[in-house]
Short mmCIF file of C-alpha atoms in Angstrom, two decimals:
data_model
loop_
_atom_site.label_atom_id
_atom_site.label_comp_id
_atom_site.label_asym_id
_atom_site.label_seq_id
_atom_site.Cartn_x
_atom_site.Cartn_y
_atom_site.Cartn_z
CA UNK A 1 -25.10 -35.05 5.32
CA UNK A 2 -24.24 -35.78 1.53
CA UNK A 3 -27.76 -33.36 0.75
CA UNK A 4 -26.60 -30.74 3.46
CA UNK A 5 -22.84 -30.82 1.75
CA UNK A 6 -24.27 -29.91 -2.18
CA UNK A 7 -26.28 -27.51 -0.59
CA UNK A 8 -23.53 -25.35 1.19
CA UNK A 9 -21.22 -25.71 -1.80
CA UNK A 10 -24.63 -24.53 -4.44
CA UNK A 11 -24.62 -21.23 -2.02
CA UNK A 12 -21.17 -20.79 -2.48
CA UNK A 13 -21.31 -21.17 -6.22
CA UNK A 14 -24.42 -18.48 -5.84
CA UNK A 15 -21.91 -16.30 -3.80
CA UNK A 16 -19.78 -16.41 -6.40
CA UNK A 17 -21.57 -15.58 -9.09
CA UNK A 18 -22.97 -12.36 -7.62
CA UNK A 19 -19.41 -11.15 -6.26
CA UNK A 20 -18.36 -11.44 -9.98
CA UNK A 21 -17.36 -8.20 -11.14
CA UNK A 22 -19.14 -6.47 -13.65
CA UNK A 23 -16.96 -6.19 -17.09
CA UNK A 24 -17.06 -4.25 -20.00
CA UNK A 25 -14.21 -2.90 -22.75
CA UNK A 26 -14.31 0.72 -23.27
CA UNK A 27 -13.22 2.40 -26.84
CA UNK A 28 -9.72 2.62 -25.35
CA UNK A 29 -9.69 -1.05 -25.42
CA UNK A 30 -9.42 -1.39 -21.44
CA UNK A 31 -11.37 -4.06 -19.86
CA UNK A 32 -13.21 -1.96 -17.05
CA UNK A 33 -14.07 -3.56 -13.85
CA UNK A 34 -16.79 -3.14 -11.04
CA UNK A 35 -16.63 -5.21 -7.89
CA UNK A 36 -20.98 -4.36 -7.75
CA UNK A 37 -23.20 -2.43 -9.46
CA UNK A 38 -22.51 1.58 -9.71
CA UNK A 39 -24.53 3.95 -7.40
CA UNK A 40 -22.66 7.33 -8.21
CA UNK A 41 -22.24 7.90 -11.34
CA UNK A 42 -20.58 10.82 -13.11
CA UNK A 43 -21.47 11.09 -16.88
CA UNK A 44 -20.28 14.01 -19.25
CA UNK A 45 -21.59 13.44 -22.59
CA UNK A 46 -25.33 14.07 -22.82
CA UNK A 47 -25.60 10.87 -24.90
CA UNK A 48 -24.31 8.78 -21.81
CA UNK A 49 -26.27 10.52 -19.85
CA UNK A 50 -29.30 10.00 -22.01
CA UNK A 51 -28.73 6.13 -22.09
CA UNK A 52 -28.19 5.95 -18.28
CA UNK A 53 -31.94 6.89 -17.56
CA UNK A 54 -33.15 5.12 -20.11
CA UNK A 55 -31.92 1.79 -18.51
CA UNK A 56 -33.31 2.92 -16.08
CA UNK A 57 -30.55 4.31 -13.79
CA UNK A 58 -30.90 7.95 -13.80
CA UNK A 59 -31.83 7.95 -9.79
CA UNK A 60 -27.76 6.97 -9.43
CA UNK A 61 -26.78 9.93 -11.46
CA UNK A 62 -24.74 12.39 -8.96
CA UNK A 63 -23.36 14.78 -11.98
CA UNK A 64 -23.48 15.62 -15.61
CA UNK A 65 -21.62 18.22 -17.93
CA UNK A 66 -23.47 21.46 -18.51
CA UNK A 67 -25.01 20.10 -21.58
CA UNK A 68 -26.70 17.06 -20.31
CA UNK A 69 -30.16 18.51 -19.94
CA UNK A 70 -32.79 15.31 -20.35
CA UNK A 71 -34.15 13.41 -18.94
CA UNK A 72 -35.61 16.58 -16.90
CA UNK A 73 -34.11 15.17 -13.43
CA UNK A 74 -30.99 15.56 -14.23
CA UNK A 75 -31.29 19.26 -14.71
CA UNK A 76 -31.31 19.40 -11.35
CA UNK A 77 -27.98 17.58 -11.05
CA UNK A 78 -24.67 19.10 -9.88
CA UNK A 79 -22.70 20.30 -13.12
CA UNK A 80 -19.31 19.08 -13.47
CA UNK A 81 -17.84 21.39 -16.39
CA UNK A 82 -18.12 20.14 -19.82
CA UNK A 83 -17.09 17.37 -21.52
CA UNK A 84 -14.04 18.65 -23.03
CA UNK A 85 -13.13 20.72 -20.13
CA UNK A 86 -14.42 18.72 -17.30
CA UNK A 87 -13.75 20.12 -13.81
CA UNK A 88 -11.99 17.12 -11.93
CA UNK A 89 -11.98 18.87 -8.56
CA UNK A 90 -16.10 18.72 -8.78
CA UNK A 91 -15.83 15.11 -10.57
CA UNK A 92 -13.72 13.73 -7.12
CA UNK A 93 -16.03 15.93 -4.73
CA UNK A 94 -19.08 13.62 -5.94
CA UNK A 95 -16.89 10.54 -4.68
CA UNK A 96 -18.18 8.60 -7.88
CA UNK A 97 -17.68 4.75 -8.37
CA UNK A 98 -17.89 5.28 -12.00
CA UNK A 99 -17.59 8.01 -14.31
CA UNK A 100 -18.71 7.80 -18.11
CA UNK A 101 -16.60 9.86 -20.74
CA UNK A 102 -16.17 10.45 -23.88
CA UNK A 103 -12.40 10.07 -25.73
CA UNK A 104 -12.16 13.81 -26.25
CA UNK A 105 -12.62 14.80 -22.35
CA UNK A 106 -8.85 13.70 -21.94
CA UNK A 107 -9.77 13.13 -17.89
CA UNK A 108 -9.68 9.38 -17.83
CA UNK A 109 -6.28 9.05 -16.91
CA UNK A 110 -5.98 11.85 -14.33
CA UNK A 111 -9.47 10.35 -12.58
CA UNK A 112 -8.06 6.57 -12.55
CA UNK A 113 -4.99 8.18 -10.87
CA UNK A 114 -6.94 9.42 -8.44
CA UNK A 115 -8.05 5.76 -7.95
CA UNK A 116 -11.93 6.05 -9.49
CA UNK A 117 -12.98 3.89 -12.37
CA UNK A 118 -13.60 5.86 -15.86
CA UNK A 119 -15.52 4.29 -19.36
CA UNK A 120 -14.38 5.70 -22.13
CA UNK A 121 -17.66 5.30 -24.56
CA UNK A 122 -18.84 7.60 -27.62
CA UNK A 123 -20.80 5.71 -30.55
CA UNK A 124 -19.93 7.64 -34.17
CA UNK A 125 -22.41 4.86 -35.93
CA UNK A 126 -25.69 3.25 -34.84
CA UNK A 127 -23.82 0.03 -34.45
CA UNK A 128 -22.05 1.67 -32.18
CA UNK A 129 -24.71 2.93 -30.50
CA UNK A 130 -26.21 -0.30 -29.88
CA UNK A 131 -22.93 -1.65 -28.38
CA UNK A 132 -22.24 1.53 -26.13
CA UNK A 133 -25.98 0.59 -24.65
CA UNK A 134 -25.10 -2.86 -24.37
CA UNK A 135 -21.25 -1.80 -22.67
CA UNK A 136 -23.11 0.78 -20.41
CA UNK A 137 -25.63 -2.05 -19.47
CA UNK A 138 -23.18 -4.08 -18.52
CA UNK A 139 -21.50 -1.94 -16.33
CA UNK A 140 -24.96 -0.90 -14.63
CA UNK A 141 -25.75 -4.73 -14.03
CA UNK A 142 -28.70 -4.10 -16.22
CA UNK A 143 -30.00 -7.42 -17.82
CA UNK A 144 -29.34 -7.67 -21.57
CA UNK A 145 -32.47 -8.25 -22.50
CA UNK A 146 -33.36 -4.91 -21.10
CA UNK A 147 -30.47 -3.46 -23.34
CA UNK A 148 -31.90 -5.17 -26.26
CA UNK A 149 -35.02 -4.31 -25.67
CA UNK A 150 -33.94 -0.57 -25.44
CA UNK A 151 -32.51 -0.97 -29.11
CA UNK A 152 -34.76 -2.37 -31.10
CA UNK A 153 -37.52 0.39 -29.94
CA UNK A 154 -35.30 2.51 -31.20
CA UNK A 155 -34.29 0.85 -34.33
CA UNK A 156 -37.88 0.12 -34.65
CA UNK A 157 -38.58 4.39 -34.36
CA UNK A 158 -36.33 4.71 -37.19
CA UNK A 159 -38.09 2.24 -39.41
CA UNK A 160 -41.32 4.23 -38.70
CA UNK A 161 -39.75 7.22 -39.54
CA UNK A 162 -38.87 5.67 -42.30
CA UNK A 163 -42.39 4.26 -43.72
CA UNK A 164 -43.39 7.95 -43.28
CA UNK A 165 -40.85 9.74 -45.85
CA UNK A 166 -42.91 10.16 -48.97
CA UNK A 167 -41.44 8.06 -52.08
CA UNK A 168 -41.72 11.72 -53.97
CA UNK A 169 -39.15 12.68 -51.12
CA UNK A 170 -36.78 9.97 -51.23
CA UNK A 171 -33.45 10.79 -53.21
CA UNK A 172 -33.39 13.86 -52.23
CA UNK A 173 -29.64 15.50 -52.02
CA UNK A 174 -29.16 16.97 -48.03
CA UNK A 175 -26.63 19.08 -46.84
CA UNK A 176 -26.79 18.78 -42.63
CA UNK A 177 -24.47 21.19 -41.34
CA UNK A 178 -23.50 20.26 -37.69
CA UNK A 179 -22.37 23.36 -36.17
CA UNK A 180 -19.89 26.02 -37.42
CA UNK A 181 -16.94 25.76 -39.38
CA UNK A 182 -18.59 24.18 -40.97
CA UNK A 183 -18.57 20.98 -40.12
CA UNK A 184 -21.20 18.10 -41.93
CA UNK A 185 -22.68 15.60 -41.14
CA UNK A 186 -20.84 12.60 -43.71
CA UNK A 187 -22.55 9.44 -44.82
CA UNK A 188 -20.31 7.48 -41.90
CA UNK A 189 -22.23 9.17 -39.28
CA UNK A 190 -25.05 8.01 -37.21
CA UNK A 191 -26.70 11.23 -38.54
CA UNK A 192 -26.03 10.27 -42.16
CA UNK A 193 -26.50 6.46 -41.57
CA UNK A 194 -30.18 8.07 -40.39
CA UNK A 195 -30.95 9.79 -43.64
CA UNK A 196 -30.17 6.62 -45.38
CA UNK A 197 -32.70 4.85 -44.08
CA UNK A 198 -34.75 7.81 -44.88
CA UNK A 199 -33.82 7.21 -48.60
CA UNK A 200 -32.04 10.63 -48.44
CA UNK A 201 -28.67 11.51 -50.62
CA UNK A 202 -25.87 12.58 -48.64
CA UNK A 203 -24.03 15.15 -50.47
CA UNK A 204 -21.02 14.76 -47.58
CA UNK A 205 -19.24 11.38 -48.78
CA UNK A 206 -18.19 8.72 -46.22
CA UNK A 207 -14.68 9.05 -47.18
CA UNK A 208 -14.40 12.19 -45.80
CA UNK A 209 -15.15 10.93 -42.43
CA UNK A 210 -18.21 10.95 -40.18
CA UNK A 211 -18.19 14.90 -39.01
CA UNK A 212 -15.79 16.42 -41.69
CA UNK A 213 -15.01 20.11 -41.97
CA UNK A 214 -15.51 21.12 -45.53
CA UNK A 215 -15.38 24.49 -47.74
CA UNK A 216 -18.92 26.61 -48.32
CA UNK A 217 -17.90 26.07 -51.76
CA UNK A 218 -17.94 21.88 -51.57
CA UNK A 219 -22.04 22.88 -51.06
CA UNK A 220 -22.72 25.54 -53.79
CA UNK A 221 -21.23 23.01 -55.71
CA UNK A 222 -22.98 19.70 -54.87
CA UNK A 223 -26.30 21.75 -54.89
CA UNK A 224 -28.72 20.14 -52.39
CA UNK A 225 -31.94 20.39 -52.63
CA UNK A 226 -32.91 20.19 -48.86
CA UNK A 227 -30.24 21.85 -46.17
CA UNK A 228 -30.61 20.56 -42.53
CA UNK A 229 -29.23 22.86 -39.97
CA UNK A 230 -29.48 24.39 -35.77
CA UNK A 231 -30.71 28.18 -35.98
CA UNK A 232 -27.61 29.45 -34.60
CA UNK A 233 -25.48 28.20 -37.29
CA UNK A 234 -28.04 28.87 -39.99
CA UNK A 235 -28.03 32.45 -39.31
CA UNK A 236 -27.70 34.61 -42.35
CA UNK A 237 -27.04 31.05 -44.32
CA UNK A 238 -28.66 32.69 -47.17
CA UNK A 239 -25.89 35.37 -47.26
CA UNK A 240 -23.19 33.08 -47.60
CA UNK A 241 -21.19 33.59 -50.76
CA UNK A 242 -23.11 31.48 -53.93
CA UNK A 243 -25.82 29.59 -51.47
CA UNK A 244 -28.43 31.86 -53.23
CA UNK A 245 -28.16 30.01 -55.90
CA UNK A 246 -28.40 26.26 -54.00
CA UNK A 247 -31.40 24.89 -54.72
CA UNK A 248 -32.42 24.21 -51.29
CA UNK A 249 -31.98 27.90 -50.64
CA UNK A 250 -33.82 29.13 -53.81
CA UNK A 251 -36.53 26.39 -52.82
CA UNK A 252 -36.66 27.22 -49.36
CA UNK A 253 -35.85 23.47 -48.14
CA UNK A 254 -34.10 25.02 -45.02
CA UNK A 255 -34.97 23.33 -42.32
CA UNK A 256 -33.79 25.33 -39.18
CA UNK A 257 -33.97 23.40 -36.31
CA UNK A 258 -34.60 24.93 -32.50
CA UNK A 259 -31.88 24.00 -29.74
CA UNK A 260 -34.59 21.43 -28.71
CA UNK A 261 -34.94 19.75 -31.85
CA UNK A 262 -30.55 20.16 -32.29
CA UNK A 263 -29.98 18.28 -28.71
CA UNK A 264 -32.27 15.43 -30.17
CA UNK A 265 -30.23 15.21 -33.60
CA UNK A 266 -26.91 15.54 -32.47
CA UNK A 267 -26.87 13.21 -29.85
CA UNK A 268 -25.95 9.29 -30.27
CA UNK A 269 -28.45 8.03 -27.91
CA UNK A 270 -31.54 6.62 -27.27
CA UNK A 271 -33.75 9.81 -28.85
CA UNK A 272 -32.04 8.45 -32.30
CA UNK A 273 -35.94 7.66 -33.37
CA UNK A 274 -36.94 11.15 -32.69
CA UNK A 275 -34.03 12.01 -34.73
CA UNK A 276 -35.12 10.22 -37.45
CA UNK A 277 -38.86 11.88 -37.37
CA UNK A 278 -37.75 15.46 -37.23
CA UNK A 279 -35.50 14.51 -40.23
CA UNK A 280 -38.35 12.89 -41.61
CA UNK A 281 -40.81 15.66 -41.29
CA UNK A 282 -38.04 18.00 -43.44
CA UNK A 283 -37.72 15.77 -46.32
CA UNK A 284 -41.94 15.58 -46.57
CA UNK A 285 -42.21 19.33 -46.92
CA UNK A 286 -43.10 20.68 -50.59
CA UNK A 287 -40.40 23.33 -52.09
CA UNK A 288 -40.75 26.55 -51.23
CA UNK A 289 -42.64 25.85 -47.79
CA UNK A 290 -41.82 28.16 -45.06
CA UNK A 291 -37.92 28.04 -43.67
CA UNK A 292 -38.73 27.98 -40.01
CA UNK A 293 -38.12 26.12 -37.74
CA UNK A 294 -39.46 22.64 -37.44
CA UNK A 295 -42.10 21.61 -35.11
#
């Protein structure tokens, strides 16, 4: 009887544990809460998205923004607006039991409201890139060591990335222009914490943030010698007032990168390592190599 008793109260103990609810605090600060493990998710920044499948939970996806286009599968995914402008009337319609966000959607309110459970996650740095995977983990009921695991293959790409950057390469001053405004790419950044490790110079200092907008003049003047930037915002770069005379220009250390190769750097996520080659692979050209784009 005394054996029979331990054994009832060890299941209930079990029970327990797996009706515990799955916990993690979001960049708001709020403690979110799952009573079980997500099965329709809603994510609408492509860098959620992105670390979703990677842990292996892209078959739960059920919606994305329109610019959460990899893995391939979720292409075929209903689109839910974007992540600024989200479209909450398609977000409900999906019935999710969790939808991922970042800060600047400004849903997260309206959707809990509506009684549906929102994270609010968006790494700036790559340590907070390796605690969004570990939050999102978390939340997936995705064992840590799987969320470790995830990290340190990508930490590990970087390092690789790295060893490859020739030492007549390293110091090099870099401009990377985000998108248009323009807006850099500062030393804060996960972008710019990536060129560091490349042995790059940031010309965009981390005191004036991570993604600052600055003057086409702050660049004539700091003169890099290798200028990272999408096509679309490098058209007619050249042309700008004074960059003929940047080094990188004169040089031709423009590295124009395709809308491929711009998903891949822009993103905080788990293609951080491919990031770090195709940043890698601009520093190692010679001066005065052909502009194009990278491949």
């Amino acid at each position: 009887m005394r054996r029979l008793l331990l054994w009832t109260l060890a299941l209930c103990a079990a029970g327990g544990a797996l009706a515990a609810p799955l916990e993690a605090v979001d960049d708001r600060g709020t403690t979110v809460r799952l009573a079980a493990p997500p099965q329709r998710i809603v994510s609408i920044l492509p860098s959620l998205t992105e670390t979703v499948c990677e842990l292996g939970a892209c078959g739960r996806l059920v919606g994305v923004d329109r610019y959460s286009n990899w893995p391939a599968p979720v292409r075929a995914l209903p689109l839910v607006g974007g992540g600024i402008d989200p479209n909450v009337e398609a977000i409900v319609a999906l019935k999710p039991d969790l939808v991922l966000a970042a800060p600047s959607s400004r849903v997260a309110s309206r959707l809990e409201s509506l009684g549906i459970t929102v994270a609010v996650l968006e790494p700036k740095n790559q340590a907070g890139m390796q605690r969004v995977i570990g939050q999102v983990a978390r939340l997936l009921d995705v064992p840590p060591a799987e969320a470790d695991a995830l990290w340190r293959r990508i930490d590990a790409g970087v390092n690789a990335a790295a060893e490859s950057v020739p030492a007549t390469a390293r110091g090099a001053r870099v401009y990377f222009e985000v998108n248009n405004g323009p807006y850099a790419a500062g030393e804060s950044s996960f972008m710019g914490e990536t060129m560091a490790r490349l042995g790059a110079r940031n010309i965009i200092p981390a005191a004036l943030g991570p993604f600052p907008k600055i003057s086409p003049e702050f660049v004539v003047r700091a003169d890099p010698q290798v200028i990272m930037v999408g096509q679309r915002s490098g058209q007619g770069l050249e042309q700008r007032p004074g960059w003929a005379a940047i080094r990188a220009v004169r040089e031709r250390r423009v590295c124009r990168f395709d809308a491929e190769q711009s998903d891949i750097l822009v993103r905080p996520g788990p293609r951080m390592a491919e990031a770090a080659r195709l940043m890698a692979d601009c520093l190692a050209r010679r001066p005065a190599a052909d502009a194009g784009a990278v491949r």
